[in-house]
Amino acid sequence: MPNPTTLPAWQALQAHHAEISKTHLRDLFAADPTRGTTLTAEAAGLYLDFSKNRITAETIQLLVQLANESNLRGRTEAMFTGEKINTTENRAVLHTALRAPKTAQIVVDNHNVVPDVHAVLDAMSAFAIKVRSGQWLGHTGKPIKNVINIGIGGSDLGPVMAYEALKHYSARHLHFYYVSNVDGTDLAEAVLGLDPAETLCIVSSKTFTTIETMTNASSARQWLLATLKDPAAVAKHFVAVSTNAAEVSKFGIDTANMFGFWDWVGGRYSMDSAIGLSTMLAIGPDNFRAMLNGFHEMDEHFRTAPYDQNLPALMGLLGLWYTNFFGAHTQAVLPYEQYLKRFPAYLQQLTMESNGKYIQLDGERVNYDTGVIYWGEPGTNGQHSFYQLIHQGTRLIPCDFLFFAKSLNPNGRHQDILIANVLAQAEALAFGKPDSPEPHRVFEGNRPSNMLVADQLDPATLGKLVALYEHAVFTQGIIWNIDSFDQWGVELGKVLANKIVPELESETEPALNHDSSTNNLIRRYRAARR
Ligand code: G6Q
């Protein structure tokens, strides 16, 4: 794969940027009164208005050319058909197989994986039905009331985001808790006041060796046994989601109560695998399958639609336009939907762990920026804190606004006021307020944004939204010529602490051979802890 800066389209974009970068959105809109309806795209019930971007029709044409010169179509086919495109780990990348219909054929190492996916889905569904209906009984014969998902990173952020996003559709007689941090406070606060006899723990870990998750799982087992006493209780109160059956049974969980997935599912791409078991327990198997169908619809759109009408490709390309040509560092994601309060945190992992890389596929260092920094909060809350900097700060921060036409909790004027705010913010950012005599009241405008609109937040729509961002990240990763599917930075964190833990725990003063700062901090911690 070529260094993208050597491609003709990249060079054409550089020249084009020099021509149009000073043009104001006010002028672009004045020059073309149809802009607000033409620079739009719609697919799978999602409407994208990208007219308030600092682009012309020529920009889109050149960005599409860049996608083509980077062989985005060919690389997409390689991903969907199970080629080992995660080269540093020699793995296929097949989260799209998790939502493929039963009849699909996706072959990895001479094996069609689709029946395996559906077998796990069926097992999850049977289990979810038992727990939700009260047929699954705890050790003392009580039905389950509380579900604790124990996992971290990709084994936490997707499940907790989806649970919050789809709470409206969840079984309200069940209470869900998400424990991720090895800080003892996380588990302590989650179990406070819970009856172990009515509690189910889902230990979610692809590897089943992650120190945070295994520490929390062991402490949760101790908490359970402190009340229920009998080790046989573990079988009724612990299930596992993992790819590592050997470690699951070593922990004491019957592998009959294990829901599997595969090495071709990356952690941050796993919320629609068995890692979504807590989601399925909350919203039920039918809603979970509706979510998968939503994912699949967006997959097919990305795979087949021309790029100038392709939502994920457009969003990926626009992000790249600002990163590499305008020098923007961050992208705000601003859902005007309270249920999506964890969506920005989820996207942070998806985008930053995937594309935060400086090594190209051929091992060369990049000589261009990669990896957009994602951040955000739901509107309207953010308006009362950080929007100031987006409006009048010195930095360029492209925004993704999201809203749904229908509220899941309609109440008087609330929704109209909410939507008036998101429309007004995007309008003010783009067009500003140039005519005040007082400089501090002037808003320059020319701040770009996307507006993503759907009818209502439901399981299918959530699936479409997540798949949209997954493929936008993929689009950028392909052009940046990096491996979006490894995470060596995370792996480093997993080994580093293991060296220090015994130095903190040892009874006798350990010999330390870190740098002077780390050595000193270890000594101070040991002294303070005593
Ligand atoms: C995700 C990352 C990382 C991972 C966690 C948990 O893509 O690989 O966030 O999900 O480190 O790993 P386990 O599921 O193996 O515990």
XYZ file of C-alpha atoms in Angstrom, residues 41-518:
478
model
C -26.846 11.625 1.774
C -29.347 9.177 3.151
C -29.135 5.451 3.817
C -30.728 2.872 6.073
C -32.925 5.529 7.671
C -29.999 7.810 8.588
C -29.837 11.259 7.007
C -26.486 13.035 6.787
C -26.356 16.755 6.038
C -22.708 17.542 5.335
C -23.358 20.903 3.689
C -21.901 22.868 6.633
C -18.411 21.589 5.879
C -15.646 23.654 4.310
C -15.920 21.860 1.024
C -17.191 22.223 -2.513
C -18.397 19.539 -4.892
C -14.789 19.359 -6.101
C -13.556 18.540 -2.573
C -15.876 15.546 -2.420
C -14.804 14.433 -5.854
C -11.114 14.614 -4.840
C -11.719 12.856 -1.511
C -13.549 10.080 -3.372
C -10.612 9.902 -5.764
C -8.308 9.532 -2.742
C -10.458 6.638 -1.461
C -10.258 4.992 -4.875
C -6.518 5.487 -5.241
C -6.132 3.923 -1.769
C -8.120 0.895 -2.985
C -10.750 1.368 -0.289
C -13.183 -0.835 -2.225
C -10.710 -3.683 -2.571
C -9.616 -3.457 1.068
C -13.258 -3.427 2.177
C -13.873 -6.650 0.252
C -10.742 -8.115 1.832
C -12.154 -7.330 5.298
C -15.672 -8.608 4.585
C -14.396 -11.843 3.034
C -12.108 -12.776 5.904
C -8.645 -11.956 4.550
C -6.104 -11.511 7.355
C -5.947 -7.732 7.102
C -4.846 -7.352 10.742
C -1.309 -8.047 9.643
C 0.608 -7.445 12.876
C -1.510 -10.117 14.577
C -2.040 -12.212 11.428
C -5.816 -12.212 11.974
C -8.957 -11.772 9.932
C -11.165 -8.821 10.910
C -14.719 -10.041 10.812
C -16.974 -8.083 13.129
C -19.216 -7.832 10.057
C -19.697 -11.638 10.255
C -21.282 -11.170 13.705
C -24.304 -9.603 12.021
C -24.358 -11.559 8.786
C -27.589 -13.428 8.016
C -27.714 -17.178 8.641
C -27.485 -17.904 4.933
C -24.203 -16.005 4.413
C -20.921 -17.842 3.830
C -17.770 -16.268 5.269
C -14.764 -18.523 5.221
C -11.722 -18.198 7.473
C -9.036 -20.900 7.256
C -11.367 -23.079 5.165
C -14.175 -22.817 7.700
C -17.519 -21.025 7.275
C -17.866 -18.996 10.474
C -21.512 -17.944 10.040
C -23.068 -21.097 11.575
C -20.772 -20.672 14.617
C -21.971 -17.077 15.046
C -25.609 -18.149 14.943
C -25.042 -21.099 17.300
C -23.681 -18.682 19.941
C -26.544 -16.267 19.316
C -29.019 -19.109 19.856
C -27.297 -20.151 23.094
C -27.287 -16.530 24.317
C -30.990 -16.210 23.447
C -31.943 -19.392 25.331
C -30.014 -18.167 28.382
C -31.454 -14.644 28.153
C -35.000 -15.984 27.993
C -34.427 -18.062 31.145
C -32.924 -15.177 33.120
C -35.480 -12.595 31.969
C -38.446 -14.853 32.692
C -37.188 -15.838 36.149
C -36.684 -19.496 35.193
C -32.934 -19.289 35.853
C -32.671 -19.667 39.595
C -29.791 -18.753 41.849
C -28.235 -21.157 44.319
C -30.915 -20.610 46.955
C -33.794 -20.805 44.454
C -34.316 -17.071 43.948
C -34.636 -15.593 40.430
C -32.006 -13.140 39.188
C -32.611 -9.435 39.826
C -29.136 -7.967 39.323
C -26.662 -8.454 36.514
C -23.040 -7.308 36.874
C -20.876 -7.221 33.753
C -17.230 -7.479 34.759
C -14.932 -6.464 31.897
C -12.777 -3.580 30.737
C -12.016 -1.695 27.502
C -13.762 -3.380 24.604
C -15.388 -5.822 27.035
C -17.054 -2.943 28.901
C -17.444 0.230 26.841
C -19.695 -1.282 24.162
C -21.955 -3.138 26.606
C -22.377 -0.155 28.936
C -22.964 2.245 26.020
C -25.563 -0.085 24.485
C -27.284 -0.640 27.829
C -27.593 3.102 28.416
C -28.587 3.768 24.799
C -31.326 1.127 24.817
C -32.514 1.461 28.419
C -35.924 2.439 27.115
C -36.248 -1.089 25.678
C -34.808 -2.890 28.706
C -36.492 -5.180 31.231
C -36.956 -2.863 34.174
C -37.226 -5.686 36.712
C -33.524 -6.386 36.083
C -30.820 -4.022 37.314
C -27.545 -3.740 35.437
C -24.116 -2.780 36.757
C -20.814 -2.451 34.889
C -17.594 -2.983 36.789
C -14.386 -2.275 34.900
C -11.823 -0.450 37.039
C -9.423 -2.421 39.225
C -9.855 0.412 41.726
C -11.717 -1.478 44.464
C -14.280 1.303 44.599
C -15.859 0.226 41.332
C -16.885 -3.220 42.557
C -17.619 -2.027 46.116
C -20.124 0.565 44.910
C -21.709 -1.822 42.398
C -22.452 -4.573 44.922
C -23.465 -2.240 47.743
C -26.868 -3.388 48.962
C -27.177 -6.226 46.442
C -28.207 -9.709 47.526
C -25.697 -12.227 46.111
C -28.496 -14.810 45.946
C -30.234 -12.657 43.297
C -27.113 -11.573 41.403
C -25.581 -12.862 38.185
C -21.979 -11.954 37.268
C -20.951 -12.025 33.617
C -17.176 -12.174 33.383
C -16.465 -10.686 29.955
C -12.923 -11.034 28.734
C -11.671 -12.123 25.347
C -8.385 -13.370 26.802
C -9.593 -14.143 30.348
C -6.187 -12.979 31.582
C -6.691 -9.204 31.861
C -5.552 -8.324 35.389
C -8.332 -5.798 36.102
C -11.107 -8.160 35.069
C -9.654 -11.239 36.728
C -9.074 -9.307 39.988
C -12.635 -7.979 39.960
C -14.024 -11.412 39.073
C -12.146 -13.084 41.963
C -13.320 -10.451 44.419
C -16.891 -10.786 43.154
C -16.667 -14.550 43.708
C -15.425 -13.956 47.277
C -18.293 -11.514 47.850
C -20.758 -14.127 46.617
C -19.281 -16.974 48.659
C -19.112 -14.861 51.816
C -22.920 -15.073 51.840
C -23.763 -18.223 49.914
C -20.843 -20.258 51.431
C -21.096 -23.221 49.035
C -18.600 -23.163 46.080
C -21.272 -24.917 44.005
C -23.098 -21.541 44.009
C -20.574 -20.189 41.495
C -22.145 -22.232 38.676
C -25.503 -20.499 39.185
C -24.169 -16.974 39.601
C -21.207 -16.745 37.213
C -21.136 -17.046 33.459
C -18.272 -16.181 31.123
C -17.892 -14.554 27.746
C -14.509 -15.394 26.302
C -12.407 -16.982 23.585
C -10.330 -18.845 26.194
C -12.159 -21.945 27.469
C -9.105 -23.247 29.368
C -8.809 -20.101 31.532
C -12.595 -19.975 32.044
C -12.680 -23.449 33.546
C -9.524 -22.748 35.609
C -11.449 -19.844 37.156
C -14.167 -22.309 38.159
C -16.871 -21.419 35.661
C -18.455 -24.401 33.939
C -17.708 -24.042 30.199
C -21.350 -25.007 29.625
C -22.015 -21.473 30.905
C -19.484 -19.883 28.594
C -20.458 -17.919 25.493
C -17.689 -17.889 22.952
C -16.345 -15.638 20.258
C -13.286 -15.697 18.069
C -9.873 -14.105 17.555
C -11.192 -12.284 14.476
C -13.368 -10.082 16.699
C -11.378 -7.162 18.107
C -12.316 -5.966 21.604
C -13.585 -2.565 20.462
C -15.553 -4.278 17.671
C -17.198 -6.843 19.955
C -20.381 -5.297 21.386
C -22.427 -7.311 18.875
C -20.704 -10.613 19.789
C -21.327 -12.574 22.993
C -19.666 -9.593 24.737
C -23.148 -8.086 24.262
C -24.714 -10.730 26.548
C -25.659 -8.087 29.131
C -27.243 -6.046 26.330
C -29.295 -9.056 25.298
C -30.339 -9.734 28.897
C -31.494 -6.125 29.126
C -33.354 -5.714 25.829
C -34.200 -9.340 24.993
C -33.144 -11.553 22.062
C -35.546 -10.027 19.509
C -34.317 -6.492 20.111
C -30.710 -7.720 20.059
C -31.301 -9.313 16.654
C -32.952 -6.108 15.454
C -29.749 -4.298 16.486
C -27.673 -6.818 14.510
C -29.898 -6.268 11.463
C -29.253 -2.533 11.780
C -25.505 -3.154 11.823
C -25.853 -5.387 8.757
C -27.869 -2.834 6.814
C -25.114 -0.252 7.302
C -22.456 -2.870 6.406
C -24.166 -3.497 3.074
C -24.549 0.230 2.435
C -20.830 0.807 3.093
C -19.863 -2.161 0.958
C -21.897 -1.177 -2.089
C -22.875 2.524 -2.200
C -20.861 4.968 -4.325
C -18.561 6.944 -2.058
C -20.123 10.330 -2.737
C -23.347 8.899 -1.257
C -21.750 6.561 1.261
C -22.303 7.716 4.846
C -19.330 6.022 6.540
C -16.959 6.843 3.679
C -18.075 10.477 3.615
C -17.684 10.895 7.366
C -14.286 9.205 7.339
C -13.097 11.315 4.410
C -14.332 14.569 5.942
C -12.525 13.763 9.202
C -9.373 13.151 7.202
C -9.844 16.418 5.249
C -9.749 18.405 8.488
C -6.944 16.344 10.073
C -4.508 16.289 7.198
C -5.283 19.467 5.296
C -6.592 21.910 7.929
C -4.437 20.517 10.765
C -7.406 19.890 13.095
C -6.581 17.638 16.038
C -9.915 16.754 17.535
C -13.474 15.999 16.560
C -16.420 16.622 18.865
C -19.329 14.196 18.830
C -22.436 15.774 20.258
C -25.550 13.612 20.502
C -28.727 15.514 21.324
C -30.153 12.406 22.955
C -29.683 11.718 26.635
C -29.712 7.940 26.106
C -26.506 8.321 24.045
C -24.601 9.789 26.971
C -21.925 7.078 26.779
C -21.656 7.171 22.989
C -18.734 9.654 22.889
C -16.769 7.510 25.384
C -17.467 4.456 23.267
C -16.319 6.261 20.106
C -13.155 7.399 21.847
C -11.987 3.823 22.109
C -13.247 2.809 18.679
C -11.528 5.658 16.885
C -8.427 6.317 18.977
C -7.411 2.728 19.686
C -7.955 1.895 16.019
C -6.206 4.794 14.349
C -3.757 6.048 16.992
C -0.789 4.554 15.119
C 2.396 5.995 13.595
C 3.639 2.893 11.791
C 2.449 2.147 8.273
C 1.645 -1.353 7.047
C 5.137 -1.681 5.559
C 6.773 -0.719 8.883
C 7.706 2.817 7.815
C 6.896 5.736 10.105
C 4.143 8.027 8.823
C 4.999 11.587 7.747
C 1.410 12.821 8.153
C -1.063 12.955 11.026
C -3.294 9.989 11.874
C -5.860 9.348 14.581
C -8.499 11.959 15.242
C -9.055 12.674 18.958
C -12.753 12.108 19.668
C -14.538 13.624 22.597
C -17.957 14.961 23.494
C -20.996 15.085 25.732
C -24.699 15.029 25.056
C -26.401 18.271 24.110
C -27.633 20.508 25.480
C -25.318 20.019 28.492
C -22.122 20.685 26.549
C -23.473 24.045 25.419
C -23.156 25.237 29.004
C -19.516 24.221 29.261
C -17.110 23.644 26.377
C -18.996 24.956 23.318
C -17.504 28.370 24.101
C -14.151 27.163 22.813
C -15.703 25.692 19.665
C -17.444 29.007 18.903
C -14.766 31.534 19.807
C -11.580 29.611 20.546
C -8.506 29.602 18.326
C -8.763 25.952 17.325
C -10.728 24.313 14.558
C -12.986 21.600 15.973
C -15.247 19.870 13.474
C -18.426 18.607 15.151
C -20.719 15.652 14.540
C -24.190 16.593 15.764
C -26.733 13.778 16.129
C -30.442 13.993 16.790
C -33.631 11.967 16.546
C -36.913 13.424 15.388
C -39.051 11.577 17.937
C -38.352 11.507 21.635
C -38.728 8.237 23.523
C -40.081 10.288 26.414
C -42.251 12.953 24.812
C -43.187 15.629 27.263
C -44.666 18.971 26.292
C -42.128 21.294 24.657
C -38.959 19.383 25.642
C -38.201 17.864 22.244
C -38.814 21.036 20.249
C -36.544 22.974 22.594
C -33.882 20.267 22.336
C -33.951 20.201 18.535
C -34.072 23.998 18.285
C -30.806 24.007 20.221
C -28.949 21.559 18.006
C -30.067 23.376 14.847
C -29.154 26.748 16.305
C -25.695 25.591 17.398
C -24.783 24.219 13.967
C -26.134 27.372 12.325
C -24.188 29.681 14.642
C -20.965 27.706 14.235
C -21.198 27.836 10.447
C -22.409 31.384 9.875
C -21.332 33.185 13.033
C -22.439 36.641 14.052
C -20.095 39.025 12.268
C -21.719 42.391 12.895
C -21.276 43.364 16.537
C -19.444 46.610 17.406
C -17.901 44.840 20.410
C -15.151 42.394 19.366
C -15.961 39.896 22.118
C -19.477 39.566 20.757
C -18.300 38.738 17.244
C -18.585 35.142 16.147
C -16.428 34.471 13.100
C -18.282 31.326 12.132
C -16.854 29.029 9.437
C -16.788 26.220 12.011
C -17.716 22.981 10.223
C -20.192 20.328 11.327
C -22.067 17.242 10.187
C -25.694 16.742 11.129
C -26.821 13.124 11.475
C -30.558 12.635 11.821
C -32.725 9.562 12.392
C -36.351 9.054 13.195
C -36.071 7.523 16.649
C -33.444 5.768 18.758
C -34.165 2.046 18.661
C -31.983 -1.104 18.607
C -31.670 -1.160 14.803
C -30.728 2.515 14.665
C -28.057 2.031 17.312
C -26.587 -0.812 15.235
C -26.549 1.423 12.158
C -24.855 4.267 14.039
C -22.111 2.074 15.477
C -21.458 0.404 12.112
C -21.355 3.862 10.511
C -18.525 4.948 12.791
C -16.751 1.571 12.539
C -16.547 1.957 8.777
C -15.640 5.657 8.948
C -12.667 4.644 11.118
C -11.840 1.874 8.630
C -11.947 4.345 5.725
C -9.425 6.581 7.475
C -7.199 3.664 8.506
C -7.014 2.402 4.921
C -6.016 5.806 3.562
C -3.526 6.366 6.390
C -2.073 2.955 5.515
C -2.059 1.721 9.132
C -3.338 -1.410 10.895
C -6.565 -0.186 12.533
C -7.097 -3.540 14.225
C -4.106 -4.089 16.473
C -3.516 -2.377 19.857
C 0.090 -2.793 20.905
C -0.226 0.265 23.141
C -2.872 -1.572 25.196
C -0.747 -4.726 25.284
C 2.162 -2.697 26.689
C -0.011 -1.491 29.570
C -0.958 -5.103 30.303
C 2.681 -6.108 30.965
C 4.146 -2.947 32.521
C 2.190 -3.028 35.773
C 2.966 -6.700 36.318
C 6.588 -5.818 37.048
C 5.684 -3.220 39.681
C 2.931 -5.136 41.506
C 5.387 -7.453 43.360
C 7.555 -4.446 44.251
C 4.558 -2.837 45.943
C 3.449 -6.049 47.619
C 6.749 -7.478 48.880
C 7.162 -7.668 52.672
C 10.820 -6.723 52.533
C 12.158 -3.558 50.919
C 12.576 -4.478 47.218
C 15.667 -3.657 45.168
C 14.416 -1.105 42.640
C 15.995 -0.433 39.306
C 13.555 1.919 37.604
C 14.352 5.568 36.955
C 14.809 7.789 40.029
C 11.287 9.190 39.784
C 9.554 5.787 39.656
